[in-house]
Amino acid sequence: MPILARIPIFKALILDIIFIYCMEITVDQMYQIENKGHDMGFLKKFMMENAGAASVRRLVEKIENIESKNILIFVGLGNNGGDGLVMARHLAGYGAKVTVMLLGTPEKIKTEESNWNWSILKKMPSVKLMIGDSLSFDFKPDIIVDGILGTGISGEIREPYASAINYINKTDCYKFAVDVPSGLDPQTGETANICTKCNMTVTFHKMKQGIPKRKDLTGELYAEKIGIPPEAEEGIL
Ligand SMILES: NC(=O)C1=CN([C@@H]2O[C@H](COP(=O)(O)OP(=O)(O)OC[C@H]3O[C@@H](n4cnc5c(N)ncnc54)[C@H](O)[C@@H]3O)[C@@H](O)[C@H]2O)[C@H](O)CC1
Ligand SMILES: [K+]
């Protein structure tokens, strides 16, 4: 054993570092765990539901009088956007004034679980749905939810996501990131050409290695369980 590790305070520190490191996983491991959980029968739509619900719980804990707030939710066409759609439904349940801005057209939504959530929102007049790339709104948001890009990010940010990220950064309000601020690579902690700067970030299942390196962009940071069976980690972690 190295000399320093024999001194109790250093031993505790080394154990702490090992513990924190083990708690963090790679993005690739996250996708493998998610797929294994899905194959076990815990479907991705349930994970998405829990991700959106856990995010809303954190937001409601943080913001007083959520029912009086104008909340603008930007959603991308992948599952990060799907989590944003779930949040919209839950926030409407709290009585908040919710507007969803889908960055694209509904036919381009990429996954079954996101489509499923979009189709529920279409039956909910309590949530205002907008599509396309216009960034003009007839209200001032108190809160913006960034559900644009998550673990699926690759390369420089393309339109219309880039303009939405710029809009978020120049708007003065509370900003909440779903899973990871859009533009931040959750594996490396590096940013693309642009990235949202948020007040709170809720990531799912376990912390991804790059995210805690960028507390300047995440704001308050939490990792929330979303119901994936621990057995889904077997052979992966
Ligand atoms: N961790 C979990 O168990 C769960 C995570 N969930 C959420 O799902 C996203 C990951 O979803 P995925 O569809 O794989 O990726 P994204 O939503 O991040 O987007 C992918 C989509 O975006 C386009 N894209 C990629 N890079 C760019 C770019 N630079 N510019 C423009 N567009 C880009 C591309 O077309 C991709 O297809 C995760 O973060 C969580 O939020 C689940 O909901 C629950 C389980
Ligand atoms: K995001």
PDB file of C-alpha atoms and ligand atoms in Angstrom:
ATOM      1  CA  MET A   1       0.000   0.000   0.000  1.00  0.00           C
ATOM      2  CA  PRO A   2       1.480   3.473  -0.816  1.00  0.00           C
ATOM      3  CA  ILE A   3       2.679   5.282   2.328  1.00  0.00           C
ATOM      4  CA  LEU A   4       0.054   8.078   2.060  1.00  0.00           C
ATOM      5  CA  ALA A   5      -2.810   5.597   1.806  1.00  0.00           C
ATOM      6  CA  ARG A   6      -1.905   4.302   5.275  1.00  0.00           C
ATOM      7  CA  ILE A   7      -2.738   7.676   6.848  1.00  0.00           C
ATOM      8  CA  PRO A   8      -6.472   7.589   7.672  1.00  0.00           C
ATOM      9  CA  ILE A   9      -7.351  11.006   6.205  1.00  0.00           C
ATOM     10  CA  PHE A  10      -5.648  10.174   2.886  1.00  0.00           C
ATOM     11  CA  LYS A  11      -7.177   6.705   2.902  1.00  0.00           C
ATOM     12  CA  ALA A  12     -10.650   8.268   3.270  1.00  0.00           C
ATOM     13  CA  LEU A  13      -9.879  10.735   0.483  1.00  0.00           C
ATOM     14  CA  ILE A  14      -8.687   7.998  -1.868  1.00  0.00           C
ATOM     15  CA  LEU A  15     -11.799   5.919  -1.108  1.00  0.00           C
ATOM     16  CA  ASP A  16     -13.959   8.991  -1.773  1.00  0.00           C
ATOM     17  CA  ILE A  17     -12.305   9.557  -5.147  1.00  0.00           C
ATOM     18  CA  ILE A  18     -12.757   5.891  -6.103  1.00  0.00           C
ATOM     19  CA  PHE A  19     -16.412   6.037  -4.963  1.00  0.00           C
ATOM     20  CA  ILE A  20     -17.191   9.194  -6.959  1.00  0.00           C
ATOM     21  CA  TYR A  21     -15.428   7.791 -10.030  1.00  0.00           C
ATOM     22  CA  CYS A  22     -17.404   4.526  -9.800  1.00  0.00           C
ATOM     23  CA  MET A  23     -20.675   6.441  -9.555  1.00  0.00           C
ATOM     24  CA  GLU A  24     -20.047   8.030 -12.931  1.00  0.00           C
ATOM     25  CA  ILE A  25     -20.672   6.107 -16.118  1.00  0.00           C
ATOM     26  CA  THR A  26     -19.949   6.622 -19.789  1.00  0.00           C
ATOM     27  CA  VAL A  27     -22.609   7.623 -22.302  1.00  0.00           C
ATOM     28  CA  ASP A  28     -22.091   4.318 -24.077  1.00  0.00           C
ATOM     29  CA  GLN A  29     -22.736   2.412 -20.831  1.00  0.00           C
ATOM     30  CA  MET A  30     -25.916   4.455 -20.330  1.00  0.00           C
ATOM     31  CA  TYR A  31     -27.263   3.433 -23.757  1.00  0.00           C
ATOM     32  CA  GLN A  32     -26.381  -0.214 -23.075  1.00  0.00           C
ATOM     33  CA  ILE A  33     -28.132  -0.154 -19.675  1.00  0.00           C
ATOM     34  CA  GLU A  34     -31.170   1.569 -21.178  1.00  0.00           C
ATOM     35  CA  ASN A  35     -31.393  -1.038 -23.959  1.00  0.00           C
ATOM     36  CA  LYS A  36     -30.960  -3.930 -21.552  1.00  0.00           C
ATOM     37  CA  GLY A  37     -33.651  -2.534 -19.250  1.00  0.00           C
ATOM     38  CA  HIS A  38     -35.943  -2.186 -22.255  1.00  0.00           C
ATOM     39  CA  ASP A  39     -35.247  -5.785 -23.309  1.00  0.00           C
ATOM     40  CA  MET A  40     -36.090  -6.892 -19.756  1.00  0.00           C
ATOM     41  CA  GLY A  41     -39.536  -5.363 -20.290  1.00  0.00           C
ATOM     42  CA  PHE A  42     -39.016  -2.003 -18.580  1.00  0.00           C
ATOM     43  CA  LEU A  43     -39.836  -0.144 -21.777  1.00  0.00           C
ATOM     44  CA  LYS A  44     -38.176   3.128 -22.795  1.00  0.00           C
ATOM     45  CA  LYS A  45     -41.532   4.886 -22.626  1.00  0.00           C
ATOM     46  CA  PHE A  46     -41.600   4.117 -18.871  1.00  0.00           C
ATOM     47  CA  MET A  47     -38.043   5.425 -18.470  1.00  0.00           C
ATOM     48  CA  MET A  48     -39.077   8.572 -20.314  1.00  0.00           C
ATOM     49  CA  GLU A  49     -42.121   8.987 -18.096  1.00  0.00           C
ATOM     50  CA  ASN A  50     -40.005   8.683 -14.961  1.00  0.00           C
ATOM     51  CA  ALA A  51     -37.343  11.028 -16.357  1.00  0.00           C
ATOM     52  CA  GLY A  52     -39.917  13.732 -17.074  1.00  0.00           C
ATOM     53  CA  ALA A  53     -41.676  13.232 -13.740  1.00  0.00           C
ATOM     54  CA  ALA A  54     -38.403  13.352 -11.749  1.00  0.00           C
ATOM     55  CA  SER A  55     -37.400  16.534 -13.570  1.00  0.00           C
ATOM     56  CA  VAL A  56     -40.701  18.214 -12.774  1.00  0.00           C
ATOM     57  CA  ARG A  57     -40.414  17.229  -9.105  1.00  0.00           C
ATOM     58  CA  ARG A  58     -37.041  18.983  -8.888  1.00  0.00           C
ATOM     59  CA  LEU A  59     -38.362  22.052 -10.694  1.00  0.00           C
ATOM     60  CA  VAL A  60     -41.481  22.301  -8.543  1.00  0.00           C
ATOM     61  CA  GLU A  61     -39.358  21.946  -5.385  1.00  0.00           C
ATOM     62  CA  LYS A  62     -37.194  24.833  -6.559  1.00  0.00           C
ATOM     63  CA  ILE A  63     -39.725  27.309  -7.962  1.00  0.00           C
ATOM     64  CA  GLU A  64     -42.480  28.698  -5.762  1.00  0.00           C
ATOM     65  CA  ASN A  65     -45.985  29.162  -7.180  1.00  0.00           C
ATOM     66  CA  ILE A  66     -45.339  27.084 -10.276  1.00  0.00           C
ATOM     67  CA  GLU A  67     -49.025  27.512 -11.209  1.00  0.00           C
ATOM     68  CA  SER A  68     -48.401  31.205 -11.896  1.00  0.00           C
ATOM     69  CA  LYS A  69     -45.423  30.630 -14.215  1.00  0.00           C
ATOM     70  CA  ASN A  70     -45.115  30.841 -17.994  1.00  0.00           C
ATOM     71  CA  ILE A  71     -43.009  27.854 -18.963  1.00  0.00           C
ATOM     72  CA  LEU A  72     -41.513  27.508 -22.423  1.00  0.00           C
ATOM     73  CA  ILE A  73     -40.264  24.014 -23.288  1.00  0.00           C
ATOM     74  CA  PHE A  74     -37.957  23.585 -26.271  1.00  0.00           C
ATOM     75  CA  VAL A  75     -37.999  20.049 -27.565  1.00  0.00           C
ATOM     76  CA  GLY A  76     -35.757  18.376 -30.115  1.00  0.00           C
ATOM     77  CA  LEU A  77     -36.747  15.422 -32.263  1.00  0.00           C
ATOM     78  CA  GLY A  78     -34.951  12.755 -30.196  1.00  0.00           C
ATOM     79  CA  ASN A  79     -35.692  11.324 -26.770  1.00  0.00           C
ATOM     80  CA  ASN A  80     -34.297  14.330 -24.932  1.00  0.00           C
ATOM     81  CA  GLY A  81     -37.229  16.141 -26.500  1.00  0.00           C
ATOM     82  CA  GLY A  82     -39.497  13.281 -25.453  1.00  0.00           C
ATOM     83  CA  ASP A  83     -38.556  13.890 -21.810  1.00  0.00           C
ATOM     84  CA  GLY A  84     -39.508  17.542 -22.373  1.00  0.00           C
ATOM     85  CA  LEU A  85     -42.914  16.447 -23.690  1.00  0.00           C
ATOM     86  CA  VAL A  86     -43.521  14.411 -20.536  1.00  0.00           C
ATOM     87  CA  MET A  87     -42.555  17.454 -18.459  1.00  0.00           C
ATOM     88  CA  ALA A  88     -45.121  19.538 -20.333  1.00  0.00           C
ATOM     89  CA  ARG A  89     -47.930  17.172 -19.342  1.00  0.00           C
ATOM     90  CA  HIS A  90     -46.847  17.031 -15.689  1.00  0.00           C
ATOM     91  CA  LEU A  91     -46.392  20.798 -15.445  1.00  0.00           C
ATOM     92  CA  ALA A  92     -49.854  21.330 -16.917  1.00  0.00           C
ATOM     93  CA  GLY A  93     -51.092  19.077 -14.109  1.00  0.00           C
ATOM     94  CA  TYR A  94     -49.588  21.572 -11.639  1.00  0.00           C
ATOM     95  CA  GLY A  95     -51.550  24.345 -13.343  1.00  0.00           C
ATOM     96  CA  ALA A  96     -48.551  26.053 -14.966  1.00  0.00           C
ATOM     97  CA  LYS A  97     -48.964  27.903 -18.281  1.00  0.00           C
ATOM     98  CA  VAL A  98     -47.036  25.632 -20.605  1.00  0.00           C
ATOM     99  CA  THR A  99     -45.933  26.208 -24.200  1.00  0.00           C
ATOM    100  CA  VAL A 100     -44.054  23.527 -26.135  1.00  0.00           C
ATOM    101  CA  MET A 101     -41.882  24.566 -29.057  1.00  0.00           C
ATOM    102  CA  LEU A 102     -41.087  21.503 -31.184  1.00  0.00           C
ATOM    103  CA  LEU A 103     -37.943  22.237 -33.184  1.00  0.00           C
ATOM    104  CA  GLY A 104     -39.068  20.590 -36.382  1.00  0.00           C
ATOM    105  CA  THR A 105     -42.237  18.934 -37.604  1.00  0.00           C
ATOM    106  CA  PRO A 106     -44.126  16.144 -35.824  1.00  0.00           C
ATOM    107  CA  GLU A 107     -43.533  13.664 -38.719  1.00  0.00           C
ATOM    108  CA  LYS A 108     -39.803  13.987 -38.034  1.00  0.00           C
ATOM    109  CA  ILE A 109     -40.033  12.945 -34.371  1.00  0.00           C
ATOM    110  CA  LYS A 110     -37.602  10.056 -34.237  1.00  0.00           C
ATOM    111  CA  THR A 111     -38.865   7.552 -31.712  1.00  0.00           C
ATOM    112  CA  GLU A 112     -42.050   5.723 -30.817  1.00  0.00           C
ATOM    113  CA  GLU A 113     -41.956   6.903 -27.194  1.00  0.00           C
ATOM    114  CA  SER A 114     -41.584  10.578 -28.154  1.00  0.00           C
ATOM    115  CA  ASN A 115     -44.368  10.249 -30.718  1.00  0.00           C
ATOM    116  CA  TRP A 116     -46.587   8.659 -28.102  1.00  0.00           C
ATOM    117  CA  ASN A 117     -46.075  11.653 -25.785  1.00  0.00           C
ATOM    118  CA  TRP A 118     -46.633  14.156 -28.596  1.00  0.00           C
ATOM    119  CA  SER A 119     -49.946  12.509 -29.471  1.00  0.00           C
ATOM    120  CA  ILE A 120     -51.130  12.822 -25.854  1.00  0.00           C
ATOM    121  CA  LEU A 121     -50.269  16.531 -25.802  1.00  0.00           C
ATOM    122  CA  LYS A 122     -52.312  17.037 -28.974  1.00  0.00           C
ATOM    123  CA  LYS A 123     -55.369  16.102 -26.903  1.00  0.00           C
ATOM    124  CA  MET A 124     -54.508  18.600 -24.149  1.00  0.00           C
ATOM    125  CA  PRO A 125     -55.682  22.185 -24.761  1.00  0.00           C
ATOM    126  CA  SER A 126     -53.989  23.081 -21.447  1.00  0.00           C
ATOM    127  CA  VAL A 127     -50.639  22.905 -23.278  1.00  0.00           C
ATOM    128  CA  LYS A 128     -49.943  25.229 -26.201  1.00  0.00           C
ATOM    129  CA  LEU A 129     -48.089  23.441 -29.011  1.00  0.00           C
ATOM    130  CA  MET A 130     -45.899  25.304 -31.510  1.00  0.00           C
ATOM    131  CA  ILE A 131     -43.899  23.769 -34.336  1.00  0.00           C
ATOM    132  CA  GLY A 132     -41.216  24.968 -36.711  1.00  0.00           C
ATOM    133  CA  ASP A 133     -38.388  27.365 -36.121  1.00  0.00           C
ATOM    134  CA  SER A 134     -40.048  30.665 -35.266  1.00  0.00           C
ATOM    135  CA  LEU A 135     -38.693  32.140 -32.075  1.00  0.00           C
ATOM    136  CA  SER A 136     -41.311  34.759 -31.498  1.00  0.00           C
ATOM    137  CA  PHE A 137     -43.600  34.234 -28.536  1.00  0.00           C
ATOM    138  CA  ASP A 138     -46.493  36.327 -27.271  1.00  0.00           C
ATOM    139  CA  PHE A 139     -45.415  36.003 -23.626  1.00  0.00           C
ATOM    140  CA  LYS A 140     -42.293  36.372 -21.548  1.00  0.00           C
ATOM    141  CA  PRO A 141     -41.177  33.018 -20.136  1.00  0.00           C
ATOM    142  CA  ASP A 142     -40.458  32.723 -16.423  1.00  0.00           C
ATOM    143  CA  ILE A 143     -38.856  29.345 -16.968  1.00  0.00           C
ATOM    144  CA  ILE A 144     -37.323  27.737 -20.053  1.00  0.00           C
ATOM    145  CA  VAL A 145     -36.882  23.976 -20.237  1.00  0.00           C
ATOM    146  CA  ASP A 146     -34.068  22.864 -22.533  1.00  0.00           C
ATOM    147  CA  GLY A 147     -35.060  19.490 -24.001  1.00  0.00           C
ATOM    148  CA  ILE A 148     -33.211  20.042 -27.257  1.00  0.00           C
ATOM    149  CA  LEU A 149     -30.275  17.636 -27.190  1.00  0.00           C
ATOM    150  CA  GLY A 150     -29.037  15.071 -24.719  1.00  0.00           C
ATOM    151  CA  THR A 151     -26.720  12.109 -24.959  1.00  0.00           C
ATOM    152  CA  GLY A 152     -27.322  11.829 -28.726  1.00  0.00           C
ATOM    153  CA  ILE A 153     -25.349  14.996 -29.548  1.00  0.00           C
ATOM    154  CA  SER A 154     -22.745  14.779 -32.276  1.00  0.00           C
ATOM    155  CA  GLY A 155     -20.713  17.506 -33.964  1.00  0.00           C
ATOM    156  CA  GLU A 156     -21.414  21.209 -34.218  1.00  0.00           C
ATOM    157  CA  ILE A 157     -24.960  22.365 -33.466  1.00  0.00           C
ATOM    158  CA  ARG A 158     -27.094  22.678 -36.587  1.00  0.00           C
ATOM    159  CA  GLU A 159     -30.231  24.744 -37.202  1.00  0.00           C
ATOM    160  CA  PRO A 160     -32.841  25.157 -35.920  1.00  0.00           C
ATOM    161  CA  TYR A 161     -31.274  23.968 -32.653  1.00  0.00           C
ATOM    162  CA  ALA A 162     -28.492  26.578 -32.799  1.00  0.00           C
ATOM    163  CA  SER A 163     -30.932  29.515 -32.908  1.00  0.00           C
ATOM    164  CA  ALA A 164     -32.993  28.017 -30.089  1.00  0.00           C
ATOM    165  CA  ILE A 165     -29.889  27.690 -27.924  1.00  0.00           C
ATOM    166  CA  ASN A 166     -28.969  31.308 -28.658  1.00  0.00           C
ATOM    167  CA  TYR A 167     -32.510  32.397 -27.805  1.00  0.00           C
ATOM    168  CA  ILE A 168     -32.326  30.531 -24.477  1.00  0.00           C
ATOM    169  CA  ASN A 169     -28.995  32.094 -23.585  1.00  0.00           C
ATOM    170  CA  LYS A 170     -30.117  35.631 -24.300  1.00  0.00           C
ATOM    171  CA  THR A 171     -33.434  35.322 -22.462  1.00  0.00           C
ATOM    172  CA  ASP A 172     -33.448  36.404 -18.846  1.00  0.00           C
ATOM    173  CA  CYS A 173     -35.301  33.713 -16.869  1.00  0.00           C
ATOM    174  CA  TYR A 174     -34.779  30.461 -14.960  1.00  0.00           C
ATOM    175  CA  LYS A 175     -33.330  27.712 -17.187  1.00  0.00           C
ATOM    176  CA  PHE A 176     -33.676  23.993 -16.628  1.00  0.00           C
ATOM    177  CA  ALA A 177     -31.696  21.402 -18.636  1.00  0.00           C
ATOM    178  CA  VAL A 178     -33.124  17.964 -19.296  1.00  0.00           C
ATOM    179  CA  ASP A 179     -30.295  15.423 -18.813  1.00  0.00           C
ATOM    180  CA  VAL A 180     -27.543  17.779 -20.011  1.00  0.00           C
ATOM    181  CA  PRO A 181     -27.350  21.390 -21.221  1.00  0.00           C
ATOM    182  CA  SER A 182     -27.755  21.205 -25.015  1.00  0.00           C
ATOM    183  CA  GLY A 183     -24.398  21.558 -26.699  1.00  0.00           C
ATOM    184  CA  LEU A 184     -22.431  19.966 -23.850  1.00  0.00           C
ATOM    185  CA  ASP A 185     -20.920  16.578 -24.627  1.00  0.00           C
ATOM    186  CA  PRO A 186     -21.889  14.494 -21.575  1.00  0.00           C
ATOM    187  CA  GLN A 187     -18.972  12.149 -22.178  1.00  0.00           C
ATOM    188  CA  THR A 188     -16.088  14.628 -22.407  1.00  0.00           C
ATOM    189  CA  GLY A 189     -17.416  17.820 -20.816  1.00  0.00           C
ATOM    190  CA  GLU A 190     -16.495  19.717 -23.976  1.00  0.00           C
ATOM    191  CA  THR A 191     -18.934  22.067 -25.653  1.00  0.00           C
ATOM    192  CA  ALA A 192     -19.930  22.320 -29.291  1.00  0.00           C
ATOM    193  CA  ASN A 193     -19.960  25.721 -31.026  1.00  0.00           C
ATOM    194  CA  ILE A 194     -22.745  26.791 -28.654  1.00  0.00           C
ATOM    195  CA  CYS A 195     -24.296  25.439 -25.496  1.00  0.00           C
ATOM    196  CA  THR A 196     -27.083  26.435 -23.132  1.00  0.00           C
ATOM    197  CA  LYS A 197     -26.124  27.864 -19.757  1.00  0.00           C
ATOM    198  CA  CYS A 198     -28.629  26.630 -17.191  1.00  0.00           C
ATOM    199  CA  ASN A 199     -29.593  27.079 -13.556  1.00  0.00           C
ATOM    200  CA  MET A 200     -30.414  23.427 -12.945  1.00  0.00           C
ATOM    201  CA  THR A 201     -29.715  20.124 -14.689  1.00  0.00           C
ATOM    202  CA  VAL A 202     -31.293  16.776 -13.905  1.00  0.00           C
ATOM    203  CA  THR A 203     -29.577  13.781 -15.466  1.00  0.00           C
ATOM    204  CA  PHE A 204     -30.938  10.257 -15.382  1.00  0.00           C
ATOM    205  CA  HIS A 205     -30.041   6.936 -13.793  1.00  0.00           C
ATOM    206  CA  LYS A 206     -26.389   7.773 -13.053  1.00  0.00           C
ATOM    207  CA  MET A 207     -24.058  10.708 -13.578  1.00  0.00           C
ATOM    208  CA  LYS A 208     -22.275  10.724 -16.955  1.00  0.00           C
ATOM    209  CA  GLN A 209     -18.553  11.418 -16.759  1.00  0.00           C
ATOM    210  CA  GLY A 210     -18.415  14.758 -18.605  1.00  0.00           C
ATOM    211  CA  ILE A 211     -21.355  16.518 -16.955  1.00  0.00           C
ATOM    212  CA  PRO A 212     -19.967  17.404 -13.496  1.00  0.00           C
ATOM    213  CA  LYS A 213     -16.908  18.941 -15.144  1.00  0.00           C
ATOM    214  CA  ARG A 214     -19.149  21.784 -16.350  1.00  0.00           C
ATOM    215  CA  LYS A 215     -21.059  23.067 -13.330  1.00  0.00           C
ATOM    216  CA  ASP A 216     -20.653  26.507 -14.932  1.00  0.00           C
ATOM    217  CA  LEU A 217     -23.184  25.319 -17.546  1.00  0.00           C
ATOM    218  CA  THR A 218     -25.309  22.855 -15.587  1.00  0.00           C
ATOM    219  CA  GLY A 219     -26.047  24.964 -12.504  1.00  0.00           C
ATOM    220  CA  GLU A 220     -27.388  22.795  -9.672  1.00  0.00           C
ATOM    221  CA  LEU A 221     -26.861  19.207 -10.749  1.00  0.00           C
ATOM    222  CA  TYR A 222     -28.811  16.073  -9.819  1.00  0.00           C
ATOM    223  CA  ALA A 223     -28.857  12.452 -10.984  1.00  0.00           C
ATOM    224  CA  GLU A 224     -32.299  10.912 -10.623  1.00  0.00           C
ATOM    225  CA  LYS A 225     -33.312   7.269 -10.785  1.00  0.00           C
ATOM    226  CA  ILE A 226     -35.859   6.498 -13.479  1.00  0.00           C
ATOM    227  CA  GLY A 227     -36.858   2.975 -12.516  1.00  0.00           C
ATOM    228  CA  ILE A 228     -34.293   1.027 -14.550  1.00  0.00           C
ATOM    229  CA  PRO A 229     -33.770  -2.315 -12.759  1.00  0.00           C
ATOM    230  CA  PRO A 230     -30.274  -2.519 -11.227  1.00  0.00           C
ATOM    231  CA  GLU A 231     -29.994  -5.922 -12.925  1.00  0.00           C
ATOM    232  CA  ALA A 232     -29.866  -4.055 -16.254  1.00  0.00           C
ATOM    233  CA  GLU A 233     -26.350  -2.960 -15.221  1.00  0.00           C
ATOM    234  CA  GLU A 234     -25.075  -6.529 -14.937  1.00  0.00           C
ATOM    235  CA  GLY A 235     -22.272  -7.225 -17.398  1.00  0.00           C
ATOM    236  CA  ILE A 236     -22.076  -3.490 -18.272  1.00  0.00           C
ATOM    237  CA  LEU A 237     -20.770  -1.806 -15.105  1.00  0.00           C
TER     238      LEU A 237
HETATM  239  N1  LIG B   1     -30.597   7.619 -19.869  1.00  0.00           N
HETATM  240  C1  LIG B   1     -31.726   6.968 -20.052  1.00  0.00           C
HETATM  241  O1  LIG B   1     -31.870   5.840 -19.651  1.00  0.00           O
HETATM  242  C2  LIG B   1     -32.804   7.614 -20.742  1.00  0.00           C
HETATM  243  C3  LIG B   1     -32.615   8.794 -21.456  1.00  0.00           C
HETATM  244  N2  LIG B   1     -33.619   9.409 -22.101  1.00  0.00           N
HETATM  245  C4  LIG B   1     -33.417  10.656 -22.782  1.00  0.00           C
HETATM  246  O2  LIG B   1     -33.006  10.341 -24.091  1.00  0.00           O
HETATM  247  C5  LIG B   1     -31.932  11.193 -24.453  1.00  0.00           C
HETATM  248  C6  LIG B   1     -31.161  10.591 -25.566  1.00  0.00           C
HETATM  249  O3  LIG B   1     -32.039  10.451 -26.646  1.00  0.00           O
HETATM  250  P1  LIG B   1     -31.537  10.280 -28.151  1.00  0.00           P
HETATM  251  O4  LIG B   1     -32.744  10.236 -28.992  1.00  0.00           O
HETATM  252  O5  LIG B   1     -30.624   9.131 -28.214  1.00  0.00           O
HETATM  253  O6  LIG B   1     -30.673  11.568 -28.420  1.00  0.00           O
HETATM  254  P2  LIG B   1     -31.019  13.148 -28.364  1.00  0.00           P
HETATM  255  O7  LIG B   1     -32.380  13.401 -27.913  1.00  0.00           O
HETATM  256  O8  LIG B   1     -29.888  13.743 -27.608  1.00  0.00           O
HETATM  257  O9  LIG B   1     -30.963  13.662 -29.879  1.00  0.00           O
HETATM  258  C7  LIG B   1     -30.544  12.918 -30.926  1.00  0.00           C
HETATM  259  C8  LIG B   1     -30.936  13.550 -32.261  1.00  0.00           C
HETATM  260  O10 LIG B   1     -30.525  14.909 -32.336  1.00  0.00           O
HETATM  261  C9  LIG B   1     -29.918  15.163 -33.591  1.00  0.00           C
HETATM  262  N3  LIG B   1     -28.596  15.772 -33.383  1.00  0.00           N
HETATM  263  C10 LIG B   1     -27.509  15.193 -32.847  1.00  0.00           C
HETATM  264  N4  LIG B   1     -26.479  16.062 -32.808  1.00  0.00           N
HETATM  265  C11 LIG B   1     -26.943  17.208 -33.361  1.00  0.00           C
HETATM  266  C12 LIG B   1     -26.358  18.482 -33.623  1.00  0.00           C
HETATM  267  N5  LIG B   1     -25.068  18.714 -33.313  1.00  0.00           N
HETATM  268  N6  LIG B   1     -27.097  19.445 -34.198  1.00  0.00           N
HETATM  269  C13 LIG B   1     -28.381  19.221 -34.506  1.00  0.00           C
HETATM  270  N7  LIG B   1     -29.019  18.023 -34.297  1.00  0.00           N
HETATM  271  C14 LIG B   1     -28.303  17.047 -33.741  1.00  0.00           C
HETATM  272  C15 LIG B   1     -29.781  13.866 -34.308  1.00  0.00           C
HETATM  273  O11 LIG B   1     -30.652  13.895 -35.402  1.00  0.00           O
HETATM  274  C16 LIG B   1     -30.177  12.800 -33.328  1.00  0.00           C
HETATM  275  O12 LIG B   1     -31.008  11.819 -33.854  1.00  0.00           O
HETATM  276  C17 LIG B   1     -31.202  11.396 -23.175  1.00  0.00           C
HETATM  277  O13 LIG B   1     -30.370  12.536 -23.200  1.00  0.00           O
HETATM  278  C18 LIG B   1     -32.350  11.532 -22.185  1.00  0.00           C
HETATM  279  O14 LIG B   1     -32.807  12.859 -22.128  1.00  0.00           O
HETATM  280  C19 LIG B   1     -34.906   8.711 -22.198  1.00  0.00           C
HETATM  281  O15 LIG B   1     -35.980   9.463 -22.400  1.00  0.00           O
HETATM  282  C20 LIG B   1     -35.171   7.918 -20.940  1.00  0.00           C
HETATM  283  C21 LIG B   1     -34.117   6.943 -20.696  1.00  0.00           C
HETATM  284  K     K B   2     -30.968  19.122 -22.974  1.00  0.00           K
END
